[in-house]
PDB file of C-alpha atoms and ligand atoms in Angstrom:
ATOM      1  CA  MET A  76      22.975 -12.673  11.090  1.00  0.00           C
ATOM      2  CA  LEU A  77      23.250 -11.632   7.445  1.00  0.00           C
ATOM      3  CA  ASP A  78      25.832  -9.206   6.045  1.00  0.00           C
ATOM      4  CA  LYS A  79      25.163  -8.546   2.383  1.00  0.00           C
ATOM      5  CA  ILE A  80      23.037  -9.443  -0.584  1.00  0.00           C
ATOM      6  CA  ASP A  81      25.977 -11.139  -2.287  1.00  0.00           C
ATOM      7  CA  ARG A  82      24.400 -13.054  -5.168  1.00  0.00           C
ATOM      8  CA  VAL A  83      21.309 -14.411  -6.829  1.00  0.00           C
ATOM      9  CA  GLN A  84      20.644 -17.772  -8.452  1.00  0.00           C
ATOM     10  CA  ILE A  85      18.816 -17.841 -11.776  1.00  0.00           C
ATOM     11  CA  VAL A  86      17.617 -21.079 -13.378  1.00  0.00           C
ATOM     12  CA  VAL A  87      18.178 -21.101 -17.109  1.00  0.00           C
ATOM     13  CA  PRO A  88      17.936 -23.562 -19.978  1.00  0.00           C
ATOM     14  CA  ASP A  89      21.331 -22.516 -21.375  1.00  0.00           C
ATOM     15  CA  VAL A  90      23.975 -20.779 -19.270  1.00  0.00           C
ATOM     16  CA  ALA A  91      26.097 -19.475 -22.157  1.00  0.00           C
ATOM     17  CA  GLU A  92      23.081 -17.750 -23.667  1.00  0.00           C
ATOM     18  CA  ALA A  93      21.925 -16.378 -20.298  1.00  0.00           C
ATOM     19  CA  ALA A  94      25.354 -14.967 -19.434  1.00  0.00           C
ATOM     20  CA  ARG A  95      25.679 -13.009 -22.664  1.00  0.00           C
ATOM     21  CA  GLY A  96      23.639  -9.945 -21.670  1.00  0.00           C
ATOM     22  CA  TRP A  97      25.461  -9.663 -18.345  1.00  0.00           C
ATOM     23  CA  ILE A  98      28.802  -9.716 -20.140  1.00  0.00           C
ATOM     24  CA  GLU A  99      27.883  -7.397 -23.017  1.00  0.00           C
ATOM     25  CA  LEU A 100      25.851  -4.843 -21.046  1.00  0.00           C
ATOM     26  CA  LEU A 101      27.612  -4.904 -17.689  1.00  0.00           C
ATOM     27  CA  ASP A 102      31.115  -6.356 -18.276  1.00  0.00           C
ATOM     28  CA  ALA A 103      30.412  -9.276 -15.942  1.00  0.00           C
ATOM     29  CA  GLU A 104      33.136 -11.948 -15.972  1.00  0.00           C
ATOM     30  CA  LEU A 105      32.850 -15.730 -16.071  1.00  0.00           C
ATOM     31  CA  ASP A 106      34.064 -17.230 -12.796  1.00  0.00           C
ATOM     32  CA  GLY A 107      34.033 -20.981 -13.276  1.00  0.00           C
ATOM     33  CA  GLN A 108      31.619 -23.891 -13.303  1.00  0.00           C
ATOM     34  CA  ASP A 109      30.772 -26.617 -10.838  1.00  0.00           C
ATOM     35  CA  GLN A 110      27.782 -28.650  -9.728  1.00  0.00           C
ATOM     36  CA  ILE A 111      25.253 -28.508  -6.955  1.00  0.00           C
ATOM     37  CA  VAL A 112      24.338 -32.175  -6.705  1.00  0.00           C
ATOM     38  CA  GLY A 113      21.560 -31.558  -4.178  1.00  0.00           C
ATOM     39  CA  LEU A 114      19.778 -29.272  -6.640  1.00  0.00           C
ATOM     40  CA  GLY A 115      20.517 -31.423  -9.699  1.00  0.00           C
ATOM     41  CA  ALA A 116      22.239 -28.548 -11.435  1.00  0.00           C
ATOM     42  CA  MET A 117      25.349 -27.406 -13.187  1.00  0.00           C
ATOM     43  CA  ARG A 118      26.333 -23.973 -11.934  1.00  0.00           C
ATOM     44  CA  GLN A 119      28.071 -21.226 -13.908  1.00  0.00           C
ATOM     45  CA  ARG A 120      29.278 -18.398 -11.681  1.00  0.00           C
ATOM     46  CA  LEU A 121      29.543 -14.878 -13.011  1.00  0.00           C
ATOM     47  CA  ARG A 122      31.314 -12.050 -11.196  1.00  0.00           C
ATOM     48  CA  ILE A 123      29.543  -8.684 -11.185  1.00  0.00           C
ATOM     49  CA  GLY A 124      30.226  -5.775  -8.857  1.00  0.00           C
ATOM     50  CA  THR A 125      31.389  -7.219  -5.528  1.00  0.00           C
ATOM     51  CA  GLY A 126      28.887 -10.073  -5.893  1.00  0.00           C
ATOM     52  CA  LEU A 127      27.993 -13.040  -8.039  1.00  0.00           C
ATOM     53  CA  ILE A 128      25.333 -14.316 -10.363  1.00  0.00           C
ATOM     54  CA  GLU A 129      24.928 -18.075 -10.257  1.00  0.00           C
ATOM     55  CA  PHE A 130      23.235 -19.585 -13.285  1.00  0.00           C
ATOM     56  CA  LEU A 131      21.789 -23.017 -12.644  1.00  0.00           C
ATOM     57  CA  GLU A 132      21.145 -25.380 -15.536  1.00  0.00           C
ATOM     58  CA  PRO A 133      19.602 -28.766 -14.748  1.00  0.00           C
ATOM     59  CA  ASN A 134      21.900 -31.760 -15.253  1.00  0.00           C
ATOM     60  CA  ALA A 135      19.762 -34.301 -13.365  1.00  0.00           C
ATOM     61  CA  GLU A 136      16.253 -34.657 -12.004  1.00  0.00           C
ATOM     62  CA  GLY A 137      15.641 -32.313  -9.120  1.00  0.00           C
ATOM     63  CA  VAL A 138      14.291 -28.968  -8.006  1.00  0.00           C
ATOM     64  CA  VAL A 139      16.115 -26.943 -10.657  1.00  0.00           C
ATOM     65  CA  ALA A 140      14.770 -29.131 -13.465  1.00  0.00           C
ATOM     66  CA  GLU A 141      11.283 -28.860 -11.939  1.00  0.00           C
ATOM     67  CA  ALA A 142      11.513 -25.087 -11.545  1.00  0.00           C
ATOM     68  CA  LEU A 143      12.705 -24.628 -15.099  1.00  0.00           C
ATOM     69  CA  ALA A 144       9.985 -26.894 -16.520  1.00  0.00           C
ATOM     70  CA  LYS A 145       7.349 -24.964 -14.596  1.00  0.00           C
ATOM     71  CA  ARG A 146       8.382 -21.399 -15.325  1.00  0.00           C
ATOM     72  CA  GLY A 147      11.282 -21.237 -17.779  1.00  0.00           C
ATOM     73  CA  ALA A 148      14.244 -19.024 -16.876  1.00  0.00           C
ATOM     74  CA  HIS A 149      13.610 -17.088 -13.652  1.00  0.00           C
ATOM     75  CA  LEU A 150      15.033 -15.852 -10.376  1.00  0.00           C
ATOM     76  CA  PHE A 151      15.333 -19.043  -8.323  1.00  0.00           C
ATOM     77  CA  ALA A 152      16.960 -17.951  -5.066  1.00  0.00           C
ATOM     78  CA  ALA A 153      18.046 -14.788  -3.297  1.00  0.00           C
ATOM     79  CA  GLY A 154      21.601 -14.919  -1.972  1.00  0.00           C
ATOM     80  CA  ALA A 155      23.005 -13.385   1.167  1.00  0.00           C
ATOM     81  CA  SER A 156      26.348 -13.669   2.922  1.00  0.00           C
ATOM     82  CA  SER A 157      26.936 -14.154   6.608  1.00  0.00           C
ATOM     83  CA  SER A 158      30.058 -13.904   8.736  1.00  0.00           C
ATOM     84  CA  GLN A 159      28.260 -16.117  11.274  1.00  0.00           C
ATOM     85  CA  LEU A 160      27.438 -19.088   9.080  1.00  0.00           C
ATOM     86  CA  GLU A 161      27.936 -21.638  11.855  1.00  0.00           C
ATOM     87  CA  LYS A 162      25.732 -19.712  14.253  1.00  0.00           C
ATOM     88  CA  LEU A 163      23.109 -19.372  11.575  1.00  0.00           C
ATOM     89  CA  GLY A 164      23.253 -23.137  11.003  1.00  0.00           C
ATOM     90  CA  ALA A 165      22.720 -23.664  14.739  1.00  0.00           C
ATOM     91  CA  ARG A 166      19.767 -21.267  14.616  1.00  0.00           C
ATOM     92  CA  PHE A 167      18.216 -23.310  11.790  1.00  0.00           C
ATOM     93  CA  ALA A 168      18.821 -26.559  13.713  1.00  0.00           C
ATOM     94  CA  ASP A 169      17.122 -25.065  16.802  1.00  0.00           C
ATOM     95  CA  LYS A 170      14.104 -24.412  14.642  1.00  0.00           C
ATOM     96  CA  GLY A 171      14.200 -27.964  13.275  1.00  0.00           C
ATOM     97  CA  ILE A 172      15.310 -26.775   9.864  1.00  0.00           C
ATOM     98  CA  ASN A 173      17.993 -28.840   8.126  1.00  0.00           C
ATOM     99  CA  PRO A 174      18.652 -27.303   4.733  1.00  0.00           C
ATOM    100  CA  LEU A 175      20.975 -28.707   2.095  1.00  0.00           C
ATOM    101  CA  PHE A 176      24.563 -27.687   2.924  1.00  0.00           C
ATOM    102  CA  GLU A 177      26.735 -28.108  -0.139  1.00  0.00           C
ATOM    103  CA  GLY A 178      29.832 -26.301  -1.397  1.00  0.00           C
ATOM    104  CA  GLY A 179      30.002 -24.274   1.823  1.00  0.00           C
ATOM    105  CA  GLN A 180      26.530 -22.820   1.302  1.00  0.00           C
ATOM    106  CA  PHE A 181      23.119 -23.306   2.856  1.00  0.00           C
ATOM    107  CA  HIS A 182      20.468 -23.837   0.192  1.00  0.00           C
ATOM    108  CA  LEU A 183      17.021 -23.268   1.730  1.00  0.00           C
ATOM    109  CA  ASN A 184      13.928 -24.344  -0.162  1.00  0.00           C
ATOM    110  CA  GLU A 185      10.459 -22.890   0.411  1.00  0.00           C
ATOM    111  CA  ARG A 186       9.563 -25.445   3.073  1.00  0.00           C
ATOM    112  CA  GLU A 187      12.741 -24.561   4.957  1.00  0.00           C
ATOM    113  CA  THR A 188      12.276 -20.788   4.755  1.00  0.00           C
ATOM    114  CA  GLY A 189       8.614 -21.371   5.618  1.00  0.00           C
ATOM    115  CA  ILE A 190       7.774 -18.732   3.028  1.00  0.00           C
ATOM    116  CA  GLU A 191       6.096 -19.680  -0.203  1.00  0.00           C
ATOM    117  CA  GLY A 192       8.124 -18.397  -3.170  1.00  0.00           C
ATOM    118  CA  LEU A 193      11.283 -17.714  -1.186  1.00  0.00           C
ATOM    119  CA  ARG A 194      14.406 -19.801  -1.692  1.00  0.00           C
ATOM    120  CA  LEU A 195      17.670 -18.615  -0.170  1.00  0.00           C
ATOM    121  CA  VAL A 196      21.329 -19.401  -0.691  1.00  0.00           C
ATOM    122  CA  ILE A 197      23.531 -18.288   2.189  1.00  0.00           C
ATOM    123  CA  SER A 198      27.299 -18.170   1.803  1.00  0.00           C
ATOM    124  CA  GLU A 199      30.300 -17.279   3.936  1.00  0.00           C
ATOM    125  CA  ALA A 200      31.025 -13.537   3.875  1.00  0.00           C
ATOM    126  CA  GLN A 201      33.910 -12.715   1.566  1.00  0.00           C
ATOM    127  CA  GLU A 202      35.530  -9.484   0.382  1.00  0.00           C
ATOM    128  CA  ARG A 203      35.727  -9.207  -3.397  1.00  0.00           C
ATOM    129  CA  LEU A 204      37.050  -6.572  -5.761  1.00  0.00           C
ATOM    130  CA  ARG A 205      34.507  -4.848  -7.952  1.00  0.00           C
ATOM    131  CA  VAL A 206      34.045  -6.323 -11.433  1.00  0.00           C
ATOM    132  CA  GLY A 207      32.352  -4.650 -14.420  1.00  0.00           C
ATOM    133  CA  LEU A 208      29.947  -1.734 -14.420  1.00  0.00           C
ATOM    134  CA  VAL A 209      28.086  -2.613 -11.215  1.00  0.00           C
ATOM    135  CA  ASP A 210      29.332  -1.466  -7.803  1.00  0.00           C
ATOM    136  CA  PHE A 211      27.393  -3.907  -5.611  1.00  0.00           C
ATOM    137  CA  LEU A 212      24.121  -5.801  -5.319  1.00  0.00           C
ATOM    138  CA  TYR A 213      21.977  -4.693  -2.379  1.00  0.00           C
ATOM    139  CA  GLU A 214      18.463  -6.008  -2.728  1.00  0.00           C
ATOM    140  CA  ALA A 215      16.364  -8.994  -3.674  1.00  0.00           C
ATOM    141  CA  THR A 216      12.604  -8.482  -3.905  1.00  0.00           C
ATOM    142  CA  ILE A 217       9.749 -10.819  -3.031  1.00  0.00           C
ATOM    143  CA  LEU A 218       6.212 -10.007  -4.101  1.00  0.00           C
ATOM    144  CA  SER A 219       3.578 -10.850  -1.499  1.00  0.00           C
ATOM    145  CA  ALA A 220       0.091  -9.821  -0.454  1.00  0.00           C
ATOM    146  CA  ASP A 221       1.154 -10.209   3.182  1.00  0.00           C
ATOM    147  CA  THR A 222       4.229  -7.975   3.367  1.00  0.00           C
ATOM    148  CA  GLU A 223       4.179  -7.622   7.136  1.00  0.00           C
ATOM    149  CA  GLY A 224       3.722 -11.328   7.781  1.00  0.00           C
ATOM    150  CA  VAL A 225       6.494 -12.359   5.381  1.00  0.00           C
ATOM    151  CA  THR A 226       8.858  -9.721   6.797  1.00  0.00           C
ATOM    152  CA  ARG A 227       8.194 -10.951  10.333  1.00  0.00           C
ATOM    153  CA  GLN A 228       8.815 -14.595   9.327  1.00  0.00           C
ATOM    154  CA  MET A 229      11.997 -13.686   7.482  1.00  0.00           C
ATOM    155  CA  ASN A 230      13.396 -11.657  10.360  1.00  0.00           C
ATOM    156  CA  GLU A 231      12.648 -14.505  12.752  1.00  0.00           C
ATOM    157  CA  LEU A 232      14.249 -17.124  10.467  1.00  0.00           C
ATOM    158  CA  LEU A 233      17.414 -15.127   9.824  1.00  0.00           C
ATOM    159  CA  GLY A 234      17.843 -13.306  13.114  1.00  0.00           C
ATOM    160  CA  LEU A 235      17.379  -9.847  11.600  1.00  0.00           C
ATOM    161  CA  ASP A 236      16.771  -6.845  13.791  1.00  0.00           C
ATOM    162  CA  GLY A 237      13.194  -5.690  13.259  1.00  0.00           C
ATOM    163  CA  SER A 238      14.135  -2.160  14.355  1.00  0.00           C
ATOM    164  CA  ASN A 239      16.089  -1.724  11.089  1.00  0.00           C
ATOM    165  CA  TYR A 240      12.753  -1.939   9.360  1.00  0.00           C
ATOM    166  CA  THR A 241      11.575   0.650   6.835  1.00  0.00           C
ATOM    167  CA  GLU A 242       8.185   1.150   5.273  1.00  0.00           C
ATOM    168  CA  ILE A 243       8.371   1.688   1.525  1.00  0.00           C
ATOM    169  CA  THR A 244       5.645   3.239  -0.612  1.00  0.00           C
ATOM    170  CA  SER A 245       5.879   4.262  -4.243  1.00  0.00           C
ATOM    171  CA  ASP A 246       2.852   5.944  -5.742  1.00  0.00           C
ATOM    172  CA  VAL A 247       4.800   6.531  -8.942  1.00  0.00           C
ATOM    173  CA  PHE A 248       5.608   2.845  -9.511  1.00  0.00           C
ATOM    174  CA  GLY A 249       2.521   1.472  -7.761  1.00  0.00           C
ATOM    175  CA  TYR A 250       3.678  -0.638  -4.836  1.00  0.00           C
ATOM    176  CA  ARG A 251       4.108  -0.615  -1.081  1.00  0.00           C
ATOM    177  CA  GLY A 252       5.826  -2.827   1.419  1.00  0.00           C
ATOM    178  CA  THR A 253       8.607  -3.310   3.893  1.00  0.00           C
ATOM    179  CA  LEU A 254      12.306  -3.833   3.992  1.00  0.00           C
ATOM    180  CA  THR A 255      14.572  -4.850   6.830  1.00  0.00           C
ATOM    181  CA  LEU A 256      18.143  -3.630   6.482  1.00  0.00           C
ATOM    182  CA  PHE A 257      20.586  -6.406   7.466  1.00  0.00           C
ATOM    183  CA  GLU A 258      22.631  -3.792   9.281  1.00  0.00           C
ATOM    184  CA  LYS A 259      21.730  -0.295  10.325  1.00  0.00           C
ATOM    185  CA  ASP A 260      22.816   2.285   7.746  1.00  0.00           C
ATOM    186  CA  CYS A 261      23.752  -0.326   5.110  1.00  0.00           C
ATOM    187  CA  LEU A 262      21.515  -0.790   2.087  1.00  0.00           C
ATOM    188  CA  ASP A 263      21.538  -4.591   1.940  1.00  0.00           C
ATOM    189  CA  ARG A 264      18.101  -6.131   2.462  1.00  0.00           C
ATOM    190  CA  LEU A 265      15.359  -8.444   1.366  1.00  0.00           C
ATOM    191  CA  GLU A 266      12.411  -6.358   0.233  1.00  0.00           C
ATOM    192  CA  VAL A 267       8.817  -7.559   0.516  1.00  0.00           C
ATOM    193  CA  ILE A 268       6.336  -5.570  -1.522  1.00  0.00           C
ATOM    194  CA  THR A 269       2.874  -5.763  -2.965  1.00  0.00           C
ATOM    195  CA  PRO A 270       1.766  -4.071  -6.189  1.00  0.00           C
ATOM    196  CA  THR A 271      -0.935  -1.459  -5.632  1.00  0.00           C
ATOM    197  CA  ARG A 272      -1.856  -0.521  -9.185  1.00  0.00           C
ATOM    198  CA  GLU A 273      -3.419  -2.565 -11.978  1.00  0.00           C
ATOM    199  CA  GLY A 274      -1.548  -2.960 -15.233  1.00  0.00           C
ATOM    200  CA  THR A 275       2.041  -2.465 -14.063  1.00  0.00           C
ATOM    201  CA  THR A 276       4.711  -5.026 -14.974  1.00  0.00           C
ATOM    202  CA  MET A 277       4.965  -5.915 -11.295  1.00  0.00           C
ATOM    203  CA  GLU A 278       1.224  -6.422 -10.941  1.00  0.00           C
ATOM    204  CA  ARG A 279       1.095  -8.665 -14.008  1.00  0.00           C
ATOM    205  CA  TYR A 280       4.012 -10.727 -12.677  1.00  0.00           C
ATOM    206  CA  PHE A 281       2.309 -11.077  -9.285  1.00  0.00           C
ATOM    207  CA  SER A 282      -1.019 -12.123 -10.874  1.00  0.00           C
ATOM    208  CA  LYS A 283       0.772 -14.748 -12.942  1.00  0.00           C
ATOM    209  CA  PHE A 284       3.210 -16.247 -10.412  1.00  0.00           C
ATOM    210  CA  GLY A 285       1.761 -15.324  -7.009  1.00  0.00           C
ATOM    211  CA  GLN A 286       4.053 -14.857  -4.030  1.00  0.00           C
ATOM    212  CA  SER A 287       7.518 -15.174  -5.538  1.00  0.00           C
ATOM    213  CA  LEU A 288      10.961 -13.670  -6.017  1.00  0.00           C
ATOM    214  CA  TYR A 289      10.732 -10.851  -8.527  1.00  0.00           C
ATOM    215  CA  MET A 290      14.015  -9.008  -9.111  1.00  0.00           C
ATOM    216  CA  ALA A 291      17.304  -7.771  -7.694  1.00  0.00           C
ATOM    217  CA  PHE A 292      18.769  -4.285  -7.358  1.00  0.00           C
ATOM    218  CA  ALA A 293      22.342  -2.997  -7.553  1.00  0.00           C
ATOM    219  CA  GLU A 294      24.158   0.291  -7.261  1.00  0.00           C
ATOM    220  CA  THR A 295      26.293   1.532 -10.142  1.00  0.00           C
ATOM    221  CA  SER A 296      28.594   4.473 -10.781  1.00  0.00           C
ATOM    222  CA  ASP A 297      28.177   3.825 -14.524  1.00  0.00           C
ATOM    223  CA  ILE A 298      24.437   4.201 -15.009  1.00  0.00           C
ATOM    224  CA  ARG A 299      24.855   6.527 -18.013  1.00  0.00           C
ATOM    225  CA  LEU A 300      27.169   4.079 -19.787  1.00  0.00           C
ATOM    226  CA  ILE A 301      24.814   1.162 -19.105  1.00  0.00           C
ATOM    227  CA  GLU A 302      21.894   3.164 -20.496  1.00  0.00           C
ATOM    228  CA  HIS A 303      23.924   4.010 -23.571  1.00  0.00           C
ATOM    229  CA  ARG A 304      24.861   0.355 -24.122  1.00  0.00           C
ATOM    230  CA  ALA A 305      21.286  -0.857 -23.637  1.00  0.00           C
ATOM    231  CA  GLN A 306      20.098   1.710 -26.193  1.00  0.00           C
ATOM    232  CA  SER A 307      22.715   0.872 -28.794  1.00  0.00           C
ATOM    233  CA  MET A 308      22.286  -2.900 -28.362  1.00  0.00           C
ATOM    234  CA  GLY A 309      18.489  -2.708 -28.427  1.00  0.00           C
ATOM    235  CA  ALA A 310      18.317  -4.403 -25.015  1.00  0.00           C
ATOM    236  CA  GLY A 311      14.975  -3.957 -23.222  1.00  0.00           C
ATOM    237  CA  HIS A 312      15.258  -1.391 -20.447  1.00  0.00           C
ATOM    238  CA  THR A 313      13.348   1.350 -18.613  1.00  0.00           C
ATOM    239  CA  VAL A 314      14.888   4.614 -17.434  1.00  0.00           C
ATOM    240  CA  ASP A 315      13.867   6.840 -14.541  1.00  0.00           C
ATOM    241  CA  ARG A 316      15.296  10.313 -15.145  1.00  0.00           C
ATOM    242  CA  PRO A 317      13.564  13.480 -13.888  1.00  0.00           C
ATOM    243  CA  ALA A 318      11.954  15.359 -16.806  1.00  0.00           C
ATOM    244  CA  ASP A 319      14.084  18.440 -16.212  1.00  0.00           C
ATOM    245  CA  ARG A 320      17.420  16.587 -16.220  1.00  0.00           C
ATOM    246  CA  SER A 321      19.557  16.527 -19.377  1.00  0.00           C
ATOM    247  CA  GLU A 322      20.036  13.123 -21.063  1.00  0.00           C
ATOM    248  CA  ASP A 323      23.765  13.685 -20.774  1.00  0.00           C
ATOM    249  CA  LEU A 324      23.477  13.378 -17.018  1.00  0.00           C
ATOM    250  CA  PRO A 325      22.959  10.128 -15.094  1.00  0.00           C
ATOM    251  CA  ALA A 326      19.463   8.744 -14.617  1.00  0.00           C
ATOM    252  CA  ASP A 327      18.337   8.011 -11.055  1.00  0.00           C
ATOM    253  CA  GLN A 328      17.356   4.428 -11.826  1.00  0.00           C
ATOM    254  CA  LEU A 329      17.404   2.009 -14.706  1.00  0.00           C
ATOM    255  CA  TRP A 330      15.816  -1.418 -15.108  1.00  0.00           C
ATOM    256  CA  LEU A 331      17.241  -4.036 -17.432  1.00  0.00           C
ATOM    257  CA  HIS A 332      14.384  -6.293 -18.490  1.00  0.00           C
ATOM    258  CA  PRO A 333      14.510 -10.056 -17.866  1.00  0.00           C
ATOM    259  CA  ARG A 334      14.966 -10.818 -21.550  1.00  0.00           C
ATOM    260  CA  SER A 335      18.143  -8.690 -21.561  1.00  0.00           C
ATOM    261  CA  LEU A 336      19.663 -10.657 -18.674  1.00  0.00           C
ATOM    262  CA  GLY A 337      18.804 -14.323 -19.073  1.00  0.00           C
ATOM    263  CA  GLY A 338      15.503 -14.252 -17.167  1.00  0.00           C
ATOM    264  CA  MET A 339      15.761 -11.806 -14.265  1.00  0.00           C
ATOM    265  CA  MET A 340      14.974  -8.106 -14.033  1.00  0.00           C
ATOM    266  CA  LEU A 341      17.844  -6.078 -12.564  1.00  0.00           C
ATOM    267  CA  GLY A 342      17.275  -2.611 -11.173  1.00  0.00           C
ATOM    268  CA  LEU A 343      20.216  -0.227 -11.036  1.00  0.00           C
ATOM    269  CA  SER A 344      20.419   2.976  -9.042  1.00  0.00           C
ATOM    270  CA  ARG A 345      23.053   5.682  -9.150  1.00  0.00           C
ATOM    271  CA  PRO A 346      25.245   6.007  -6.032  1.00  0.00           C
ATOM    272  CA  SER A 347      23.326   7.115  -2.912  1.00  0.00           C
ATOM    273  CA  MET A 348      19.959   7.164  -4.754  1.00  0.00           C
ATOM    274  CA  ALA A 349      18.621   4.098  -2.897  1.00  0.00           C
ATOM    275  CA  TRP A 350      18.594   6.036   0.374  1.00  0.00           C
ATOM    276  CA  THR A 351      15.553   7.888  -1.024  1.00  0.00           C
ATOM    277  CA  TRP A 352      13.451   4.852  -0.178  1.00  0.00           C
ATOM    278  CA  SER A 353      15.665   3.345   2.542  1.00  0.00           C
ATOM    279  CA  GLY A 354      15.103   5.671   5.455  1.00  0.00           C
ATOM    280  CA  HIS A 355      17.715   8.370   4.737  1.00  0.00           C
ATOM    281  CA  PRO A 356      16.594  10.597   1.847  1.00  0.00           C
ATOM    282  CA  GLU A 357      18.937  13.278   3.210  1.00  0.00           C
ATOM    283  CA  TRP A 358      21.915  11.100   2.169  1.00  0.00           C
ATOM    284  CA  VAL A 359      21.037  11.269  -1.540  1.00  0.00           C
ATOM    285  CA  LYS A 360      23.557  13.359  -3.464  1.00  0.00           C
ATOM    286  CA  PRO A 361      21.832  15.812  -5.794  1.00  0.00           C
ATOM    287  CA  ILE A 362      22.642  15.954  -9.510  1.00  0.00           C
TER     288      ILE A 362
HETATM  289 FE1  FE2 B 439      13.136  -2.379  -4.650  1.00  0.00          FE
END
């Protein structure tokens, strides 16, 4: 019942400051402000790729103020779109779940998802033109020790087809887990992984915050330009480029560190690269 990963929500102490990296590194564009009264927050929307970043800054007591006080700026909710929003609402009601519905979106807290560390914002599906240096968002990642259990719960909550499920293992980056594609042969998914090696950034994050949202991933046709900008601006980033590939050619993946983007790590992969770990390595275009 979900179409796309269409956005993420990040809680921040200062939206103007948080938006800066997105604008300077990725040519994101400001897209207006409003409020989500039920979360006690002012929202600044930012257009990037075909999706959105929603920065939430507390303007009253509430869950956003609490989340910010507890952890500082961080990834607050994963966002997906659905062309069956009403049906999804009925599915929630059948399960006795009555999430906040405000501004045309369902805002599910952890009690409502039934999954510790997972908040979701679900919006009506909408076609948007690409903005900036990102093509599209396709993944939000949850860290968990129980990847199978969380995946099962998520699929049941959201009506996802468990047969679109892929096992993911990375010995290089030290994690394993599962992802369920929202639709067969489309990349969009919620990923549930567990770090398998001591001392990685992911493992440290998991030790500190426990089961929680960790990062988002997007595809970009401009990975070389983004790398160049991050280098020249001194913005924290990590590059994955095979040792035998010239630096003039695109990297396979790039991570912009949370400090570069107002509190959330963003992974970027060159076009088609994500199929390496999404069930169709034969679809990856060689460089
Ligand atoms: Fe991932």
